[in-house]
PDB file of C-alpha atoms in Angstrom:
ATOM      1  CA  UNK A  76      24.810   0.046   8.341  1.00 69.00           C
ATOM      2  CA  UNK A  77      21.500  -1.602   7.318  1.00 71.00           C
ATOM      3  CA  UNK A  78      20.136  -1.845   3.707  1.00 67.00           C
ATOM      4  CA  UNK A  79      17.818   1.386   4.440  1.00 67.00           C
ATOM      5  CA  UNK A  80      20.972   3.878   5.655  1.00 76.00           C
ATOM      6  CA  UNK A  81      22.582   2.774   2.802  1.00 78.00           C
ATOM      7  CA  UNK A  82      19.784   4.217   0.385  1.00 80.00           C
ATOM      8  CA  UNK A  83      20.034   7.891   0.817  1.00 79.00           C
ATOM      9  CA  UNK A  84      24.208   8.131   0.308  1.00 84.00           C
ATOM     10  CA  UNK A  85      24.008   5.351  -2.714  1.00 82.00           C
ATOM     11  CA  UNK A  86      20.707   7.559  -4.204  1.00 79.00           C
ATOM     12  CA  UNK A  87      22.914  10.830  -3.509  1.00 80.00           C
ATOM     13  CA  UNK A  88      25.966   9.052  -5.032  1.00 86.00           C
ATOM     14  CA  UNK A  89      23.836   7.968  -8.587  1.00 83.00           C
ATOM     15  CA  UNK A  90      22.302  11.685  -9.155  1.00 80.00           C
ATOM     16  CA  UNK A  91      26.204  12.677  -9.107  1.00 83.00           C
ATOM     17  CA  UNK A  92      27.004  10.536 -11.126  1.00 85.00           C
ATOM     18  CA  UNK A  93      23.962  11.333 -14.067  1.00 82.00           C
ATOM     19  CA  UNK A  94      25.291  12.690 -17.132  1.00 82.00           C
ATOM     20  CA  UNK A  95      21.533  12.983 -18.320  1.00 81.00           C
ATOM     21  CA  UNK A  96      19.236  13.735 -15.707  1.00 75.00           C
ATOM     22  CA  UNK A  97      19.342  16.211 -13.667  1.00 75.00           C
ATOM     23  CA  UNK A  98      17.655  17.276  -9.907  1.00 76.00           C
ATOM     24  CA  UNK A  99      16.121  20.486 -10.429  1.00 81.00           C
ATOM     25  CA  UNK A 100      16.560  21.276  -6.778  1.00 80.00           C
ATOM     26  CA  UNK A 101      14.525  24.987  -6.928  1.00 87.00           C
ATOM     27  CA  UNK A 102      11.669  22.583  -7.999  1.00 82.00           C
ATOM     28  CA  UNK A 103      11.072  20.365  -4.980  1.00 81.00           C
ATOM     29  CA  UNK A 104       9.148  22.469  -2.542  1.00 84.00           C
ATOM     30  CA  UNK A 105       6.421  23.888  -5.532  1.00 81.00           C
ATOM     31  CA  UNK A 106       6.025  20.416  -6.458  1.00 74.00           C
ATOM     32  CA  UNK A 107       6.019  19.115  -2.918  1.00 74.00           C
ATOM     33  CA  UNK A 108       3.101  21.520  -2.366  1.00 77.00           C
ATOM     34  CA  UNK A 109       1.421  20.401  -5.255  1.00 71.00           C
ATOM     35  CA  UNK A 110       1.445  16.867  -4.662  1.00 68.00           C
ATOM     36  CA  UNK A 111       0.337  17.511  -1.041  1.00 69.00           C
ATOM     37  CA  UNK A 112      -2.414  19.305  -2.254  1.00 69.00           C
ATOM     38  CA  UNK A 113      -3.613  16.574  -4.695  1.00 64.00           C
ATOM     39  CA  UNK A 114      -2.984  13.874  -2.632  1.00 60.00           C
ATOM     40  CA  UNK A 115      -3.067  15.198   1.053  1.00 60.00           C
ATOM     41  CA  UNK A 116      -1.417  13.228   3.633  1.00 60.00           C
ATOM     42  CA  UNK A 117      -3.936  10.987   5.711  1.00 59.00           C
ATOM     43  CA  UNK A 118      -2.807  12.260   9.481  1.00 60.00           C
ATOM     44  CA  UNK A 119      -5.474  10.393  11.415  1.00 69.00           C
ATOM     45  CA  UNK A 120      -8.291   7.430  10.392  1.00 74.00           C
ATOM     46  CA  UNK A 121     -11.698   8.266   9.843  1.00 73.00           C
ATOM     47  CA  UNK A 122     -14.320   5.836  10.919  1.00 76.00           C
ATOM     48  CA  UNK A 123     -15.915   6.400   7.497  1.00 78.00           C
ATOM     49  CA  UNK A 124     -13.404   5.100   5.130  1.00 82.00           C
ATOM     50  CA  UNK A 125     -10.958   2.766   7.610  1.00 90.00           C
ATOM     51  CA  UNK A 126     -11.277  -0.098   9.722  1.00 92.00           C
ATOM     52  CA  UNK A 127     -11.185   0.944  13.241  1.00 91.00           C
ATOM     53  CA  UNK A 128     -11.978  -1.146  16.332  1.00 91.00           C
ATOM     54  CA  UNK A 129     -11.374  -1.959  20.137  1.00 92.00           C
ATOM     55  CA  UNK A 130      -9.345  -5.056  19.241  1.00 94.00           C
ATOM     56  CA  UNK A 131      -5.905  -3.698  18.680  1.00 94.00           C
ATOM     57  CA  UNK A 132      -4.636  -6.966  16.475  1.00 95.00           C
ATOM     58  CA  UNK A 133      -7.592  -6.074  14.266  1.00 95.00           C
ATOM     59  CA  UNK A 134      -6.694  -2.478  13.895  1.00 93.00           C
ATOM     60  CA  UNK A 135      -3.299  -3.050  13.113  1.00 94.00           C
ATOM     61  CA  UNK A 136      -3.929  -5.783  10.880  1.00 96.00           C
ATOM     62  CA  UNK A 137      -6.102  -3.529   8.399  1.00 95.00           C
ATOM     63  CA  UNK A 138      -3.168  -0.517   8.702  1.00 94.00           C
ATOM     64  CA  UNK A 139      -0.828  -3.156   7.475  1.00 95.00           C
ATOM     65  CA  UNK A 140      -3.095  -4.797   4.838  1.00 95.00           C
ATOM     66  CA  UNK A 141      -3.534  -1.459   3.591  1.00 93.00           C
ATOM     67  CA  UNK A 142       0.138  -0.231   3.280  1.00 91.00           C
ATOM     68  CA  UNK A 143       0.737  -4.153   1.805  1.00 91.00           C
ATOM     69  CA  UNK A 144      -1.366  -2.957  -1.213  1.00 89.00           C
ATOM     70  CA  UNK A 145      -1.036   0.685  -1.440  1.00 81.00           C
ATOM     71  CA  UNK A 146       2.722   0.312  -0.949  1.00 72.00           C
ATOM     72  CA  UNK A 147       4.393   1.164  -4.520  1.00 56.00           C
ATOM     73  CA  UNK A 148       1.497  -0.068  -6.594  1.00 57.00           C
ATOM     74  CA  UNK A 149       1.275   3.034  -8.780  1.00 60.00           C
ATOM     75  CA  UNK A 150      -2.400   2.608  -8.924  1.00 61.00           C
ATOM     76  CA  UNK A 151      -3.767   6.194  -9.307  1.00 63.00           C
ATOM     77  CA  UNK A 152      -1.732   6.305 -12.602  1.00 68.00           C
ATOM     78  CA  UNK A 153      -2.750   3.155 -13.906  1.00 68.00           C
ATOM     79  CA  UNK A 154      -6.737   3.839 -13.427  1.00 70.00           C
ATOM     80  CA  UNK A 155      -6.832   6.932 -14.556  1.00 72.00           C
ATOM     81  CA  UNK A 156      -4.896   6.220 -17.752  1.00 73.00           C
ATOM     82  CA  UNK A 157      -7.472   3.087 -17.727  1.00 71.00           C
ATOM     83  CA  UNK A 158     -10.547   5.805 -16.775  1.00 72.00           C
ATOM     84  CA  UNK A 159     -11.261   4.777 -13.579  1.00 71.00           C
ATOM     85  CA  UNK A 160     -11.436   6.912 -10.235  1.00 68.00           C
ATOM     86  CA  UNK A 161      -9.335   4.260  -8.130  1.00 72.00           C
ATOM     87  CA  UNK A 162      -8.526   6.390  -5.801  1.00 75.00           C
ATOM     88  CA  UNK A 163      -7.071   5.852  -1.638  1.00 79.00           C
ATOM     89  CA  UNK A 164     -10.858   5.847  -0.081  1.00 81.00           C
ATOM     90  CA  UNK A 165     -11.948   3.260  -2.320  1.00 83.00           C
ATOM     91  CA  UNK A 166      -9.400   0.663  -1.727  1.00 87.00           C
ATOM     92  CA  UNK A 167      -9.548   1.589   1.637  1.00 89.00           C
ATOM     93  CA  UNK A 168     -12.982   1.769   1.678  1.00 91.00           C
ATOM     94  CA  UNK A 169     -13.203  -1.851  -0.093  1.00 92.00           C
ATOM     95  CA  UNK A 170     -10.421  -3.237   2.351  1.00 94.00           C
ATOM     96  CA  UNK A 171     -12.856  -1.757   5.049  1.00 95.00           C
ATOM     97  CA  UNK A 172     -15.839  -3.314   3.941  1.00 94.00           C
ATOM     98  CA  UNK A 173     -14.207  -6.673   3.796  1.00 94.00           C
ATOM     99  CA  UNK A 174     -12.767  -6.391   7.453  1.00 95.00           C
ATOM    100  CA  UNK A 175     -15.949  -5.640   8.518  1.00 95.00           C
ATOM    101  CA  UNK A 176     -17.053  -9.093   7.426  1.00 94.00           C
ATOM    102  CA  UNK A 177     -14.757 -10.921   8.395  1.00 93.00           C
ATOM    103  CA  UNK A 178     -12.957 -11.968   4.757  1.00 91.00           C
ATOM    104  CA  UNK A 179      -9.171 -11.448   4.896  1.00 90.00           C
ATOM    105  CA  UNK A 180      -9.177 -10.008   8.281  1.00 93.00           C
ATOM    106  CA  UNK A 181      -6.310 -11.876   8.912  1.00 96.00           C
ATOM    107  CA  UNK A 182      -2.984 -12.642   7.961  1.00 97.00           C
ATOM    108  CA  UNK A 183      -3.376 -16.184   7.159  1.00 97.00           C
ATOM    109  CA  UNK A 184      -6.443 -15.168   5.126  1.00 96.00           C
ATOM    110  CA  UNK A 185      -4.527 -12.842   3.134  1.00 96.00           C
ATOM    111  CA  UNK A 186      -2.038 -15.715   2.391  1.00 95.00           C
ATOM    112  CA  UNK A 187      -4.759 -17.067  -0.032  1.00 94.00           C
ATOM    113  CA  UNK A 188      -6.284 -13.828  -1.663  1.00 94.00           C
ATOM    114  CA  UNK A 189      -6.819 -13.866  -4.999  1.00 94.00           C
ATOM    115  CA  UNK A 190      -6.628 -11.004  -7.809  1.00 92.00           C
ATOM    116  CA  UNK A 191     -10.611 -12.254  -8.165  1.00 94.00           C
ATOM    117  CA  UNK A 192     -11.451 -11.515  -4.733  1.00 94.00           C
ATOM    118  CA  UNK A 193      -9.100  -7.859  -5.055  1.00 90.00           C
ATOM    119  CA  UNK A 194     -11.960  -7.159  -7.894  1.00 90.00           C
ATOM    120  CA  UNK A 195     -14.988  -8.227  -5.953  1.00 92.00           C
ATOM    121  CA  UNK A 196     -13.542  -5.873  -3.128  1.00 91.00           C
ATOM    122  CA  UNK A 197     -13.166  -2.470  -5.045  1.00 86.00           C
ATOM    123  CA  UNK A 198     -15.835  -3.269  -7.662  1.00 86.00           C
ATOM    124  CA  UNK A 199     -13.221  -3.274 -10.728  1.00 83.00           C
ATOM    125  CA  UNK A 200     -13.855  -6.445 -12.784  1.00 84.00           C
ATOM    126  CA  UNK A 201     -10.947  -8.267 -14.243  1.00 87.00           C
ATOM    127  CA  UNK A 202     -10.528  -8.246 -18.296  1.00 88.00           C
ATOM    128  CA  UNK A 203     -11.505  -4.405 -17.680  1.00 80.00           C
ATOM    129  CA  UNK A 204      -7.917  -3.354 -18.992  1.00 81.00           C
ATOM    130  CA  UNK A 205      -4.926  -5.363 -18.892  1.00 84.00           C
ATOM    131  CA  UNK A 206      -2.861  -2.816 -16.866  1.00 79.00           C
ATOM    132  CA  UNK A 207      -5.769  -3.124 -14.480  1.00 83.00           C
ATOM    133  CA  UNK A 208      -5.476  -6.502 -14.146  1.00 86.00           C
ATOM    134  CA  UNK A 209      -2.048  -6.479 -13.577  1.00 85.00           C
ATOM    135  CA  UNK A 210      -2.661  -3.942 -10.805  1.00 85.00           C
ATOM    136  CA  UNK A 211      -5.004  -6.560  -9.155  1.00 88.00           C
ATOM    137  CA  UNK A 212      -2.406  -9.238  -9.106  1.00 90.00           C
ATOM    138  CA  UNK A 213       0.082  -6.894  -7.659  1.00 88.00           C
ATOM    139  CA  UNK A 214      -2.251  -6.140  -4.931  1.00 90.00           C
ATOM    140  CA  UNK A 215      -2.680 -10.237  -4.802  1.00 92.00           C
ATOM    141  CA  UNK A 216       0.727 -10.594  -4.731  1.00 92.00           C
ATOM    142  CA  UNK A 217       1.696  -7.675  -1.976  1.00 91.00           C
ATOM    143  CA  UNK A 218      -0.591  -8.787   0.335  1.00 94.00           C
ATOM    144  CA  UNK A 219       0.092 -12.878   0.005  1.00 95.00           C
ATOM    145  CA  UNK A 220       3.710 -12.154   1.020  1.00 95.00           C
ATOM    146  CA  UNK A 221       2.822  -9.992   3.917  1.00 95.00           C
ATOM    147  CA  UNK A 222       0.096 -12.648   5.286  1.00 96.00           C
ATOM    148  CA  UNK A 223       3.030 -15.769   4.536  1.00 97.00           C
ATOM    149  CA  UNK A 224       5.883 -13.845   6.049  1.00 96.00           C
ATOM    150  CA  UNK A 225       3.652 -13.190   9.355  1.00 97.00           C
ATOM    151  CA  UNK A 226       1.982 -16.552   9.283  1.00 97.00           C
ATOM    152  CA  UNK A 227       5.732 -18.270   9.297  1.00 97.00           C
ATOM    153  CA  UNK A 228       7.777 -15.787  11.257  1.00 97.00           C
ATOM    154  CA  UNK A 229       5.053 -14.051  13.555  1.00 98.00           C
ATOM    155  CA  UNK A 230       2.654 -16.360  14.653  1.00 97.00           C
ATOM    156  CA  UNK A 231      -0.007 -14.862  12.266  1.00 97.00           C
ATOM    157  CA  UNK A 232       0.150 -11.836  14.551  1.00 97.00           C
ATOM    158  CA  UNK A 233       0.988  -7.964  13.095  1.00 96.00           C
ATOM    159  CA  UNK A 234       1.171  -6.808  16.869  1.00 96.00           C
ATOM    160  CA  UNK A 235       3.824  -9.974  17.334  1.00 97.00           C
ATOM    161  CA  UNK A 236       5.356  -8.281  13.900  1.00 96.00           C
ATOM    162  CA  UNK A 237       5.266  -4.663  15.404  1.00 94.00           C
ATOM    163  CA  UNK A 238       6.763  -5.992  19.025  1.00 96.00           C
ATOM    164  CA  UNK A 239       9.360  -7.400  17.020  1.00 96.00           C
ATOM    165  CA  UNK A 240      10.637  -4.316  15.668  1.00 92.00           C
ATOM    166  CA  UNK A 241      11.239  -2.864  18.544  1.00 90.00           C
ATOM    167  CA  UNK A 242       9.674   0.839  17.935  1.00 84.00           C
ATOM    168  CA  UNK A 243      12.206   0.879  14.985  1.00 81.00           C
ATOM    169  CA  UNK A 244      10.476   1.789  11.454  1.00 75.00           C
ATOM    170  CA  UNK A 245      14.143   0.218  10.037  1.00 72.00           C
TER     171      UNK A 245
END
């Protein structure tokens, strides 16, 4: 059983186990529907706020830069308790706008990036807020380890990345 089968039992076995918190399990679907409705799921890419082109690397390589930063970075809650409207369409937006020419386009470009060039990208200067700037080395961070681990292991290729997996998300 891999690490990610393993989550869903071990989560399931901890909320039994809570003395102190409690799943309020009537609650989920209201605030299911209110998160959706916040924060609706993006079903398809829109030429106006994501990367799209012919060259399928490309394409795939923004996807993954994206979900490299926006994975766990808890960065609605941080700018708005900063008061900043850093919301999805402007990183993507910014990520967009630095595809387009031609800075960190690729994996071994995003194995340099710099928390400096995060804020020149969304227009959010460091020494704003320090949880902000935090937030921009996390996105440094996220997205360094993405472009070393394909650089070493892929041949600085997402599509060798995604072949590699075999049409497995696991």
């Amino acid at each position: 059983m891999s690490l990610v089968e393993q989550i869903a039992p071990a989560c399931a076995w901890v909320s039994k186990q809570a003395q102190h918190v409690l799943i309020n399990h009537d609650m989920i679907a209201g605030y299911t529907q209110l998160i959706t409705r916040k924060y609706p799921l993006i079903t398809e890419m829109s030429t106006g706020e994501h990367y799209i082109s012919d060259d399928r690397e490309a394409t795939a390589a923004y996807i993954l830069a994206l979900d490299s930063i926006n994975f766990g970075s808890g960065y609605f809650t941080i700018a708005r308790e900063c008061g900043l409207e850093l919301e999805y369409a402007v990183i993507a937006g910014g990520l967009k706008k630095s595809f387009e020419r031609g800075e960190f386009k690729t994996p071994a470009q995003w194995a340099g990036i710099t928390a400096e060039d995060f804020s020149r990208m969304i227009s959010v200067p460091l020494g704003t807020h320090p949880e902000l700037d935090k937030l921009l080395h996390s996105f440094e961070t996220h997205l360094r380890e993405t472009g070393n681990i394909l650089v070493t292991q892929y041949d600085g290729k997402v599509l060798n990345l995604l072949a590699a997996c075999e049409g497995s998300a696991l």
